[in-house]
mmCIF file of C-alpha atoms and ligand atoms in Angstrom:
data_model
loop_
_atom_site.group_PDB
_atom_site.id
_atom_site.type_symbol
_atom_site.label_atom_id
_atom_site.label_comp_id
_atom_site.label_asym_id
_atom_site.label_seq_id
_atom_site.Cartn_x
_atom_site.Cartn_y
_atom_site.Cartn_z
ATOM 1 C CA MET P 1 -21.594 -8.196 -16.190
ATOM 2 C CA SER P 2 -18.815 -9.876 -14.227
ATOM 3 C CA THR P 3 -18.158 -9.007 -10.595
ATOM 4 C CA LEU P 4 -14.796 -7.528 -11.627
ATOM 5 C CA PHE P 5 -16.665 -4.883 -13.597
ATOM 6 C CA SER P 6 -19.473 -4.336 -11.131
ATOM 7 C CA PRO P 7 -19.590 -1.260 -8.877
ATOM 8 C CA PHE P 8 -18.609 -1.289 -5.227
ATOM 9 C CA THR P 9 -19.467 1.234 -2.524
ATOM 10 C CA ILE P 10 -17.391 1.958 0.545
ATOM 11 C CA ARG P 11 -18.497 4.631 3.058
ATOM 12 C CA GLY P 12 -20.533 6.405 0.402
ATOM 13 C CA LEU P 13 -17.850 6.270 -2.320
ATOM 14 C CA THR P 14 -18.867 4.209 -5.340
ATOM 15 C CA LEU P 15 -16.147 2.718 -7.514
ATOM 16 C CA PRO P 16 -17.321 1.801 -11.024
ATOM 17 C CA ASN P 17 -15.469 -1.534 -10.881
ATOM 18 C CA ARG P 18 -13.305 -3.612 -8.546
ATOM 19 C CA ILE P 19 -9.934 -2.638 -10.015
ATOM 20 C CA VAL P 20 -7.538 -0.557 -7.937
ATOM 21 C CA MET P 21 -4.166 0.731 -9.089
ATOM 22 C CA ALA P 22 -1.637 -0.604 -6.552
ATOM 23 C CA PRO P 23 0.556 2.027 -4.897
ATOM 24 C CA MET P 24 3.895 2.129 -6.706
ATOM 25 C CA THR P 25 6.836 4.349 -5.889
ATOM 26 C CA ARG P 26 8.282 5.894 -9.017
ATOM 27 C CA ASN P 27 10.859 8.366 -7.679
ATOM 28 C CA PHE P 28 10.181 11.175 -10.119
ATOM 29 C CA SER P 29 9.756 13.992 -7.555
ATOM 30 C CA ASP P 30 13.303 15.117 -6.919
ATOM 31 C CA ASN P 31 12.296 18.140 -4.862
ATOM 32 C CA GLY P 32 9.317 16.316 -3.350
ATOM 33 C CA VAL P 33 6.818 18.055 -5.634
ATOM 34 C CA PRO P 34 4.545 16.009 -7.929
ATOM 35 C CA THR P 35 5.062 17.072 -11.513
ATOM 36 C CA ALA P 36 2.808 17.612 -14.523
ATOM 37 C CA GLU P 37 4.239 14.365 -15.973
ATOM 38 C CA MET P 38 3.002 12.511 -12.898
ATOM 39 C CA ALA P 39 -0.485 13.967 -13.412
ATOM 40 C CA GLU P 40 -0.378 12.660 -17.005
ATOM 41 C CA TYR P 41 0.775 9.223 -15.809
ATOM 42 C CA TYR P 42 -2.190 8.953 -13.441
ATOM 43 C CA ARG P 43 -4.570 10.451 -16.036
ATOM 44 C CA LYS P 44 -3.758 7.604 -18.435
ATOM 45 C CA ARG P 45 -4.735 5.014 -15.787
ATOM 46 C CA ALA P 46 -7.982 6.913 -15.083
ATOM 47 C CA GLU P 47 -8.773 7.012 -18.800
ATOM 48 C CA GLY P 48 -7.886 3.321 -18.882
ATOM 49 C CA GLU P 49 -10.842 2.726 -16.540
ATOM 50 C CA VAL P 50 -9.102 1.867 -13.271
ATOM 51 C CA GLY P 51 -11.829 2.015 -10.583
ATOM 52 C CA LEU P 52 -9.646 3.757 -7.977
ATOM 53 C CA ILE P 53 -6.086 5.015 -8.263
ATOM 54 C CA LEU P 54 -3.895 4.591 -5.192
ATOM 55 C CA SER P 55 -0.909 6.882 -5.525
ATOM 56 C CA GLU P 56 2.706 5.969 -5.027
ATOM 57 C CA GLY P 57 3.697 6.296 -1.370
ATOM 58 C CA THR P 58 3.917 9.997 -0.427
ATOM 59 C CA VAL P 59 5.390 11.095 2.865
ATOM 60 C CA ILE P 60 4.255 13.010 5.934
ATOM 61 C CA ASP P 61 6.026 16.048 7.361
ATOM 62 C CA ARG P 62 8.732 14.419 9.470
ATOM 63 C CA PRO P 63 12.485 14.728 9.106
ATOM 64 C CA GLU P 64 13.799 11.769 7.093
ATOM 65 C CA ALA P 65 10.326 10.404 6.321
ATOM 66 C CA ARG P 66 11.497 9.285 2.877
ATOM 67 C CA ASN P 67 14.343 6.916 2.032
ATOM 68 C CA ASP P 68 14.857 8.295 -1.437
ATOM 69 C CA PRO P 69 14.965 11.887 -2.644
ATOM 70 C CA GLY P 70 12.605 11.115 -5.529
ATOM 71 C CA ILE P 71 9.665 10.285 -3.244
ATOM 72 C CA PRO P 72 6.965 12.997 -3.207
ATOM 73 C CA TYR P 73 5.961 14.894 -0.083
ATOM 74 C CA PHE P 74 2.377 15.127 1.067
ATOM 75 C CA HIS P 75 2.939 18.410 2.893
ATOM 76 C CA GLY P 76 3.938 21.972 2.069
ATOM 77 C CA GLU P 77 2.316 24.353 -0.356
ATOM 78 C CA ALA P 78 4.194 23.328 -3.503
ATOM 79 C CA ALA P 79 3.757 19.574 -3.069
ATOM 80 C CA LEU P 80 0.086 19.869 -2.157
ATOM 81 C CA ALA P 81 -0.510 22.112 -5.189
ATOM 82 C CA GLY P 82 1.199 19.420 -7.291
ATOM 83 C CA TRP P 83 -1.044 16.747 -5.790
ATOM 84 C CA LYS P 84 -4.120 18.934 -6.311
ATOM 85 C CA ASN P 85 -3.229 19.077 -9.987
ATOM 86 C CA VAL P 86 -2.976 15.270 -10.013
ATOM 87 C CA VAL P 87 -6.361 14.912 -8.283
ATOM 88 C CA ASP P 88 -8.048 17.427 -10.609
ATOM 89 C CA THR P 89 -6.520 15.744 -13.659
ATOM 90 C CA VAL P 90 -7.698 12.289 -12.554
ATOM 91 C CA HIS P 91 -11.178 13.637 -11.803
ATOM 92 C CA ALA P 92 -11.363 15.354 -15.204
ATOM 93 C CA ALA P 93 -10.634 11.975 -16.777
ATOM 94 C CA GLY P 94 -13.480 10.382 -14.790
ATOM 95 C CA GLY P 95 -11.272 8.635 -12.222
ATOM 96 C CA LEU P 96 -11.099 8.422 -8.437
ATOM 97 C CA PHE P 97 -7.924 9.092 -6.453
ATOM 98 C CA ALA P 98 -6.517 8.183 -3.032
ATOM 99 C CA PRO P 99 -2.981 9.041 -1.887
ATOM 100 C CA GLN P 100 -0.957 6.422 -0.037
ATOM 101 C CA ILE P 101 0.340 8.240 3.055
ATOM 102 C CA TRP P 102 3.756 7.015 4.116
ATOM 103 C CA HIS P 103 6.749 7.295 6.428
ATOM 104 C CA THR P 104 9.606 4.998 5.507
ATOM 105 C CA GLY P 105 10.959 4.852 9.078
ATOM 106 C CA LEU P 106 14.159 2.878 9.404
ATOM 107 C CA VAL P 107 14.321 1.380 5.945
ATOM 108 C CA ARG P 108 17.717 2.167 4.551
ATOM 109 C CA ASN P 109 18.350 4.418 1.561
ATOM 110 C CA GLN P 110 17.007 2.936 -1.579
ATOM 111 C CA PHE P 111 20.053 4.235 -3.454
ATOM 112 C CA PRO P 112 23.229 4.271 -1.347
ATOM 113 C CA ASP P 113 24.711 6.930 -3.649
ATOM 114 C CA LYS P 114 22.000 9.351 -2.473
ATOM 115 C CA PRO P 115 22.542 9.355 1.304
ATOM 116 C CA ARG P 116 19.953 10.776 3.649
ATOM 117 C CA PRO P 117 21.208 14.025 5.131
ATOM 118 C CA GLY P 118 19.874 13.438 8.666
ATOM 119 C CA THR P 119 19.211 10.538 11.011
ATOM 120 C CA PRO P 120 16.169 8.407 10.216
ATOM 121 C CA GLU P 121 13.716 7.535 13.004
ATOM 122 C CA GLY P 122 11.830 4.413 13.991
ATOM 123 C CA PRO P 123 10.511 2.577 17.021
ATOM 124 C CA SER P 124 13.809 1.262 18.397
ATOM 125 C CA GLY P 125 16.725 2.254 16.155
ATOM 126 C CA LEU P 126 16.728 -1.105 14.371
ATOM 127 C CA PHE P 127 16.511 -1.778 10.642
ATOM 128 C CA LYS P 128 15.964 -5.418 11.503
ATOM 129 C CA PRO P 129 16.839 -7.703 14.387
ATOM 130 C CA GLY P 130 20.496 -7.243 15.267
ATOM 131 C CA GLU P 131 21.017 -4.370 12.783
ATOM 132 C CA PRO P 132 21.014 -0.964 14.453
ATOM 133 C CA TYR P 133 20.153 1.942 12.150
ATOM 134 C CA GLY P 134 19.001 5.516 12.764
ATOM 135 C CA GLN P 135 17.491 6.518 16.061
ATOM 136 C CA ALA P 136 14.706 5.415 18.404
ATOM 137 C CA MET P 137 11.799 7.859 18.483
ATOM 138 C CA THR P 138 11.205 9.726 21.736
ATOM 139 C CA ARG P 139 7.690 9.967 23.124
ATOM 140 C CA ASN P 140 7.409 13.440 21.632
ATOM 141 C CA ASP P 141 8.580 12.133 18.266
ATOM 142 C CA VAL P 142 5.795 9.536 18.331
ATOM 143 C CA ILE P 143 3.149 12.107 19.259
ATOM 144 C CA ASP P 144 4.386 14.565 16.610
ATOM 145 C CA THR P 145 4.429 11.793 14.013
ATOM 146 C CA ILE P 146 0.800 10.894 14.729
ATOM 147 C CA ASP P 147 -0.020 14.606 14.283
ATOM 148 C CA ALA P 148 1.884 14.647 10.983
ATOM 149 C CA TYR P 149 -0.220 11.720 9.681
ATOM 150 C CA VAL P 150 -3.340 13.665 10.669
ATOM 151 C CA ASP P 151 -2.127 16.836 8.926
ATOM 152 C CA ALA P 152 -1.397 14.934 5.709
ATOM 153 C CA CYS P 153 -4.789 13.220 5.728
ATOM 154 C CA ARG P 154 -6.615 16.452 6.452
ATOM 155 C CA ALA P 155 -4.777 18.018 3.507
ATOM 156 C CA ALA P 156 -5.858 15.087 1.326
ATOM 157 C CA VAL P 157 -9.493 15.872 2.079
ATOM 158 C CA GLU P 158 -8.917 19.573 1.428
ATOM 159 C CA ILE P 159 -7.472 18.990 -2.034
ATOM 160 C CA GLY P 160 -10.361 16.713 -2.998
ATOM 161 C CA CYS P 161 -9.001 13.169 -2.646
ATOM 162 C CA ASP P 162 -11.755 10.559 -2.732
ATOM 163 C CA ALA P 163 -10.230 8.232 -0.126
ATOM 164 C CA ILE P 164 -6.967 7.831 1.801
ATOM 165 C CA GLU P 165 -4.684 4.846 2.298
ATOM 166 C CA LEU P 166 -2.189 4.626 5.177
ATOM 167 C CA HIS P 167 0.874 2.514 4.375
ATOM 168 C CA GLY P 168 1.197 0.076 7.263
ATOM 169 C CA ALA P 169 2.964 -2.687 5.322
ATOM 170 C CA HIS P 170 6.273 -4.001 3.972
ATOM 171 C CA GLY P 171 8.598 -3.043 6.838
ATOM 172 C CA TYR P 172 8.136 0.750 6.833
ATOM 173 C CA LEU P 173 7.355 2.860 9.909
ATOM 174 C CA ILE P 174 3.919 1.587 10.969
ATOM 175 C CA ASP P 175 4.957 -1.991 10.200
ATOM 176 C CA GLN P 176 8.166 -1.489 12.239
ATOM 177 C CA PHE P 177 5.936 -0.872 15.250
ATOM 178 C CA PHE P 178 3.971 -4.097 14.574
ATOM 179 C CA TRP P 179 7.055 -6.319 14.501
ATOM 180 C CA ASP P 180 8.889 -7.390 17.672
ATOM 181 C CA GLY P 181 12.008 -7.642 15.495
ATOM 182 C CA THR P 182 12.044 -3.836 15.154
ATOM 183 C CA ASN P 183 9.894 -2.676 18.088
ATOM 184 C CA GLN P 184 11.535 -3.230 21.448
ATOM 185 C CA ARG P 185 10.010 -0.234 23.199
ATOM 186 C CA ASP P 186 8.941 -0.506 26.805
ATOM 187 C CA ASP P 187 6.347 2.270 26.694
ATOM 188 C CA GLU P 188 2.718 2.022 25.524
ATOM 189 C CA TRP P 189 3.793 1.755 21.860
ATOM 190 C CA GLY P 190 5.767 -1.454 22.516
ATOM 191 C CA GLY P 191 5.021 -4.716 24.287
ATOM 192 C CA ALA P 192 5.192 -8.473 24.179
ATOM 193 C CA THR P 193 2.174 -9.138 21.961
ATOM 194 C CA LEU P 194 1.098 -7.983 18.544
ATOM 195 C CA ALA P 195 -1.984 -6.509 20.212
ATOM 196 C CA ASP P 196 0.369 -4.317 22.331
ATOM 197 C CA ARG P 197 2.471 -3.292 19.358
ATOM 198 C CA ASN P 198 -0.677 -2.356 17.426
ATOM 199 C CA ARG P 199 -0.978 0.747 19.544
ATOM 200 C CA PHE P 200 0.934 3.099 17.228
ATOM 201 C CA ALA P 201 -1.180 2.051 14.241
ATOM 202 C CA THR P 202 -4.449 2.313 16.146
ATOM 203 C CA ASP P 203 -3.438 5.726 17.493
ATOM 204 C CA VAL P 204 -2.703 6.904 13.940
ATOM 205 C CA VAL P 205 -5.887 5.402 12.504
ATOM 206 C CA SER P 206 -8.184 6.778 15.191
ATOM 207 C CA ALA P 207 -6.618 10.257 15.095
ATOM 208 C CA VAL P 208 -6.906 10.338 11.298
ATOM 209 C CA ARG P 209 -10.453 8.978 11.392
ATOM 210 C CA LYS P 210 -11.536 11.872 13.618
ATOM 211 C CA ALA P 211 -9.957 14.420 11.285
ATOM 212 C CA ILE P 212 -11.298 13.313 7.895
ATOM 213 C CA GLY P 213 -15.055 13.161 8.335
ATOM 214 C CA ASP P 214 -16.632 10.649 6.012
ATOM 215 C CA THR P 215 -13.690 10.127 3.683
ATOM 216 C CA PRO P 216 -13.023 6.381 3.314
ATOM 217 C CA LEU P 217 -9.847 5.297 5.120
ATOM 218 C CA PHE P 218 -7.848 2.229 4.088
ATOM 219 C CA LEU P 219 -4.862 0.675 5.829
ATOM 220 C CA ARG P 220 -2.365 -1.495 3.950
ATOM 221 C CA ILE P 221 -0.799 -4.356 5.893
ATOM 222 C CA SER P 222 1.413 -7.338 5.049
ATOM 223 C CA GLN P 223 2.663 -10.469 6.713
ATOM 224 C CA TRP P 224 6.009 -10.130 4.919
ATOM 225 C CA SER P 225 8.497 -7.354 5.300
ATOM 226 C CA GLN P 226 11.363 -6.317 3.074
ATOM 227 C CA GLN P 227 13.701 -6.947 6.032
ATOM 228 C CA ASP P 228 12.540 -10.580 6.056
ATOM 229 C CA TYR P 229 10.412 -11.848 3.186
ATOM 230 C CA THR P 230 9.502 -14.972 5.171
ATOM 231 C CA ARG P 231 8.213 -13.041 8.173
ATOM 232 C CA ARG P 232 4.638 -13.713 9.278
ATOM 233 C CA LEU P 233 3.230 -11.391 11.908
ATOM 234 C CA ALA P 234 0.201 -13.630 12.508
ATOM 235 C CA THR P 235 0.657 -17.387 12.221
ATOM 236 C CA THR P 236 -2.884 -18.413 13.230
ATOM 237 C CA PRO P 237 -6.366 -17.009 12.592
ATOM 238 C CA ASP P 238 -6.576 -16.020 16.281
ATOM 239 C CA GLU P 239 -3.396 -13.978 15.969
ATOM 240 C CA LEU P 240 -4.649 -12.476 12.724
ATOM 241 C CA ALA P 241 -7.887 -11.431 14.420
ATOM 242 C CA ALA P 242 -6.003 -9.998 17.407
ATOM 243 C CA TRP P 243 -3.925 -7.897 14.980
ATOM 244 C CA THR P 244 -6.573 -6.710 12.549
ATOM 245 C CA GLN P 245 -9.754 -6.265 14.604
ATOM 246 C CA PRO P 246 -8.283 -3.365 16.648
ATOM 247 C CA LEU P 247 -7.264 -1.659 13.383
ATOM 248 C CA VAL P 248 -10.860 -1.863 12.228
ATOM 249 C CA ASP P 249 -12.190 -0.780 15.630
ATOM 250 C CA ALA P 250 -9.883 2.258 15.441
ATOM 251 C CA GLY P 251 -11.613 3.357 12.238
ATOM 252 C CA ALA P 252 -10.133 1.690 9.150
ATOM 253 C CA ASP P 253 -12.970 1.162 6.640
ATOM 254 C CA MET P 254 -11.067 -1.341 4.560
ATOM 255 C CA LEU P 255 -7.836 -3.311 4.922
ATOM 256 C CA HIS P 256 -5.533 -3.683 1.933
ATOM 257 C CA CYS P 257 -3.862 -7.048 2.403
ATOM 258 C CA SER P 258 -0.582 -7.194 0.521
ATOM 259 C CA GLN P 259 0.698 -10.554 -0.714
ATOM 260 C CA ARG P 260 2.882 -11.655 -3.603
ATOM 261 C CA ARG P 261 0.335 -13.873 -5.410
ATOM 262 C CA PHE P 262 -3.365 -13.356 -4.805
ATOM 263 C CA TRP P 263 -4.205 -17.052 -5.255
ATOM 264 C CA GLU P 264 -2.004 -18.291 -2.410
ATOM 265 C CA PRO P 265 -3.872 -19.504 0.686
ATOM 266 C CA GLU P 266 -3.047 -17.845 3.984
ATOM 267 C CA PHE P 267 -3.563 -20.901 6.189
ATOM 268 C CA PRO P 268 -3.420 -23.926 3.833
ATOM 269 C CA ALA P 269 -3.220 -26.352 6.759
ATOM 270 C CA LEU P 270 -6.711 -25.200 7.761
ATOM 271 C CA ASP P 271 -8.570 -24.746 4.487
ATOM 272 C CA GLY P 272 -6.403 -26.326 1.814
ATOM 273 C CA ASP P 273 -4.561 -25.191 -1.300
ATOM 274 C CA LYS P 274 -7.607 -23.336 -2.572
ATOM 275 C CA GLY P 275 -8.269 -21.789 0.833
ATOM 276 C CA LEU P 276 -8.873 -18.147 1.580
ATOM 277 C CA ASN P 277 -6.020 -15.798 0.804
ATOM 278 C CA PHE P 278 -4.743 -13.084 3.186
ATOM 279 C CA ALA P 279 -7.493 -10.618 2.232
ATOM 280 C CA GLY P 280 -10.055 -13.422 2.453
ATOM 281 C CA TRP P 281 -9.108 -14.349 6.000
ATOM 282 C CA VAL P 282 -8.973 -10.730 7.131
ATOM 283 C CA LYS P 283 -12.449 -10.124 5.699
ATOM 284 C CA LYS P 284 -13.803 -13.294 7.303
ATOM 285 C CA LEU P 285 -12.354 -12.404 10.710
ATOM 286 C CA THR P 286 -13.136 -8.678 10.846
ATOM 287 C CA GLY P 287 -16.174 -8.410 8.599
ATOM 288 C CA VAL P 288 -14.788 -5.345 6.800
ATOM 289 C CA PRO P 289 -14.220 -5.258 3.035
ATOM 290 C CA THR P 290 -10.715 -5.994 1.830
ATOM 291 C CA ILE P 291 -8.437 -5.362 -1.143
ATOM 292 C CA SER P 292 -6.271 -8.197 -2.429
ATOM 293 C CA VAL P 293 -3.219 -7.942 -4.680
ATOM 294 C CA GLY P 294 -0.395 -9.931 -6.190
ATOM 295 C CA SER P 295 0.734 -10.907 -9.685
ATOM 296 C CA VAL P 296 -2.573 -10.294 -11.442
ATOM 297 C CA SER P 297 -2.124 -11.241 -15.117
ATOM 298 C CA LEU P 298 1.635 -11.710 -14.703
ATOM 299 C CA SER P 299 3.928 -14.746 -14.739
ATOM 300 C CA GLN P 300 6.312 -13.623 -11.962
ATOM 301 C CA ASP P 301 5.740 -12.045 -8.575
ATOM 302 C CA PHE P 302 7.327 -8.670 -7.942
ATOM 303 C CA PHE P 303 10.233 -9.974 -5.865
ATOM 304 C CA GLY P 304 11.231 -11.951 -8.959
ATOM 305 C CA ALA P 305 10.781 -8.859 -11.100
ATOM 306 C CA PHE P 306 13.030 -6.803 -8.790
ATOM 307 C CA ALA P 307 15.612 -9.563 -9.115
ATOM 308 C CA GLY P 308 15.521 -8.944 -12.876
ATOM 309 C CA GLN P 309 13.395 -11.917 -13.983
ATOM 310 C CA GLU P 310 11.320 -11.459 -17.130
ATOM 311 C CA THR P 311 7.640 -11.050 -16.359
ATOM 312 C CA ASP P 312 5.286 -12.068 -19.130
ATOM 313 C CA ALA P 313 1.634 -11.156 -19.343
ATOM 314 C CA THR P 314 -0.641 -14.143 -18.728
ATOM 315 C CA SER P 315 -3.747 -14.453 -20.804
ATOM 316 C CA ASP P 316 -6.168 -15.343 -18.054
ATOM 317 C CA LEU P 317 -6.996 -14.053 -14.629
ATOM 318 C CA GLY P 318 -6.885 -17.431 -12.922
ATOM 319 C CA ASP P 319 -9.638 -17.768 -10.392
ATOM 320 C CA LEU P 320 -9.832 -14.032 -9.650
ATOM 321 C CA GLU P 321 -13.421 -13.736 -10.889
ATOM 322 C CA GLU P 322 -14.550 -16.741 -8.845
ATOM 323 C CA ARG P 323 -12.989 -15.327 -5.700
ATOM 324 C CA LEU P 324 -14.668 -11.962 -6.291
ATOM 325 C CA ASP P 325 -17.990 -13.701 -7.013
ATOM 326 C CA ARG P 326 -17.757 -15.597 -3.746
ATOM 327 C CA GLY P 327 -17.019 -12.338 -1.919
ATOM 328 C CA GLU P 328 -13.705 -13.659 -0.609
ATOM 329 C CA PHE P 329 -12.433 -10.072 -0.994
ATOM 330 C CA ASP P 330 -13.955 -7.005 -2.619
ATOM 331 C CA LEU P 331 -11.329 -5.193 -4.673
ATOM 332 C CA ILE P 332 -8.187 -6.286 -6.483
ATOM 333 C CA ALA P 333 -5.104 -4.098 -6.801
ATOM 334 C CA VAL P 334 -3.090 -4.323 -9.997
ATOM 335 C CA GLY P 335 0.503 -3.143 -9.880
ATOM 336 C CA ARG P 336 3.125 -3.821 -12.521
ATOM 337 C CA ALA P 337 0.566 -4.807 -15.151
ATOM 338 C CA LEU P 338 -0.703 -1.223 -14.943
ATOM 339 C CA ILE P 339 2.791 0.173 -15.435
ATOM 340 C CA ALA P 340 3.089 -1.931 -18.597
ATOM 341 C CA ASN P 341 -0.535 -1.372 -19.720
ATOM 342 C CA PRO P 342 -2.087 1.940 -18.614
ATOM 343 C CA ASP P 343 -5.363 0.789 -20.191
ATOM 344 C CA TRP P 344 -5.270 -2.647 -18.486
ATOM 345 C CA ALA P 345 -8.823 -2.371 -17.093
ATOM 346 C CA LYS P 346 -10.356 -1.241 -20.373
ATOM 347 C CA ARG P 347 -8.575 -3.944 -22.346
ATOM 348 C CA VAL P 348 -9.626 -6.677 -19.938
ATOM 349 C CA ARG P 349 -13.223 -5.406 -20.045
ATOM 350 C CA GLU P 350 -13.112 -5.521 -23.832
ATOM 351 C CA GLY P 351 -11.822 -9.109 -23.777
ATOM 352 C CA GLU P 352 -8.339 -8.211 -25.022
ATOM 353 C CA ILE P 353 -6.413 -9.811 -22.186
ATOM 354 C CA ALA P 354 -4.386 -11.926 -24.626
ATOM 355 C CA LYS P 355 -2.895 -8.725 -26.074
ATOM 356 C CA LEU P 356 -1.506 -7.294 -22.829
ATOM 357 C CA ASP P 357 2.183 -6.436 -22.565
ATOM 358 C CA GLY P 358 4.449 -8.082 -19.990
ATOM 359 C CA TYR P 359 6.395 -6.088 -17.424
ATOM 360 C CA LYS P 360 10.090 -5.286 -17.492
ATOM 361 C CA THR P 361 12.007 -3.628 -14.672
ATOM 362 C CA ASP P 362 13.534 -1.119 -17.089
ATOM 363 C CA MET P 363 10.024 0.320 -17.542
ATOM 364 C CA LEU P 364 10.652 2.062 -14.215
ATOM 365 C CA GLY P 365 13.232 4.293 -15.880
ATOM 366 C CA GLU P 366 10.539 6.536 -17.358
ATOM 367 C CA LEU P 367 7.077 7.654 -16.484
ATOM 368 C CA VAL P 368 4.792 6.538 -19.288
HETATM 369 C C1 FMN A 401 8.024 -0.316 -8.723
HETATM 370 C C2 FMN A 401 7.199 -0.687 -7.539
HETATM 371 C C3 FMN A 401 6.993 0.240 -6.525
HETATM 372 C C4 FMN A 401 6.219 -0.086 -5.413
HETATM 373 N N1 FMN A 401 5.975 0.876 -4.457
HETATM 374 C C5 FMN A 401 5.090 0.624 -3.461
HETATM 375 C C6 FMN A 401 4.665 1.668 -2.578
HETATM 376 O O1 FMN A 401 5.049 2.845 -2.681
HETATM 377 N N2 FMN A 401 3.770 1.342 -1.610
HETATM 378 C C7 FMN A 401 3.289 0.068 -1.459
HETATM 379 O O2 FMN A 401 2.483 -0.177 -0.557
HETATM 380 N N3 FMN A 401 3.676 -0.929 -2.302
HETATM 381 C C8 FMN A 401 4.514 -0.671 -3.309
HETATM 382 N N4 FMN A 401 4.819 -1.656 -4.219
HETATM 383 C C9 FMN A 401 4.118 -2.971 -4.150
HETATM 384 C C10 FMN A 401 2.866 -2.920 -5.045
HETATM 385 O O3 FMN A 401 1.892 -2.042 -4.526
HETATM 386 C C11 FMN A 401 2.213 -4.310 -5.206
HETATM 387 O O4 FMN A 401 1.797 -4.768 -3.943
HETATM 388 C C12 FMN A 401 3.162 -5.324 -5.827
HETATM 389 O O5 FMN A 401 3.798 -4.791 -6.980
HETATM 390 C C13 FMN A 401 2.405 -6.604 -6.212
HETATM 391 O O6 FMN A 401 1.446 -6.318 -7.202
HETATM 392 P P1 FMN A 401 1.722 -6.756 -8.745
HETATM 393 O O7 FMN A 401 2.157 -8.182 -8.667
HETATM 394 O O8 FMN A 401 0.376 -6.579 -9.401
HETATM 395 O O9 FMN A 401 2.784 -5.860 -9.270
HETATM 396 C C14 FMN A 401 5.626 -1.366 -5.315
HETATM 397 C C15 FMN A 401 5.837 -2.300 -6.343
HETATM 398 C C16 FMN A 401 6.600 -1.972 -7.448
HETATM 399 C C17 FMN A 401 6.760 -2.980 -8.550
#
């Protein structure tokens, strides 16, 4: 049995294999309520033997927490009933489910023809350096937002979710606090160093941790942001440790380290072209398990795919198995390949990787 198909336990939750469905926004919840079609979509991935399903990003109860009207809420009776149906459906199919809890902060509308009705909020009223957008959160806004994360995570436990992921990556709200390009606050949630600007994330993580008992809590982070794909929050291992260790100390059980291609080394000048990737370094520095991600079984990374490039399926997994065997990271998230192939995990287990379908951006037009 390969490591990819061996079980893994985190805070008492045992996944049957190392394959995680990456969180992927689909925009099919026009009134914020997850639909029966969404439950079917996730059911197919559970039946296809994904070890743990991470949901699309789903937002907390704050005004303007979503930058597109198709993003589901994770609050309110109707939305939570919709999510409960998703969770029950995934469980009935033998799967495990964790919502990705989100606030899009000061990321602009995804579709300019669907303007946001109110004024979005973020740390300092900046979409990116030099580009004012929305409004800076007051102290009360920050405190209420932390409470809204807690409420969403408590609700996740109540409706039976197996784990919870907080979205702290890609330039959305939590990430906007990390970055000095978008966080210029002079209170305790700002500051000159990444360790200072960690405070919002650590406040959220520790408040959530206290509220959810023994439910496993993951935090997704990234060096890059959609405001600047070349951004790197931590340019040395010391900086990476100063950023991630407090997140772990606050109560994150696992860090989900987002990168475009899982095989790319994080600090090649230190450990070479085959060096540890982002998840590998974070695991080495903090000692907690990590999830890696990025272009598994695909020819193009997802920036290329968004730019309309064809993405073929590749018929091998590169050195994924070796990296898992070595314990570089513990779980691997699979994104677009699971949109194209709901039964990706099952087919790979059965040795049918050569028959996988490639990914095309127009697949996002329907929920299959
Ligand atoms: C359509 C689409 C929607 C996405 N939505 C989210 C999201 O809601 N939250 C998130 O953290 N990442 C999101 N991502 C990034 C994916 O989780 C993943 O990191 C990325 O697609 C790389 O994995 P892949 O190469 O296996 O597709 C999205 C990616 C795609 C393609």
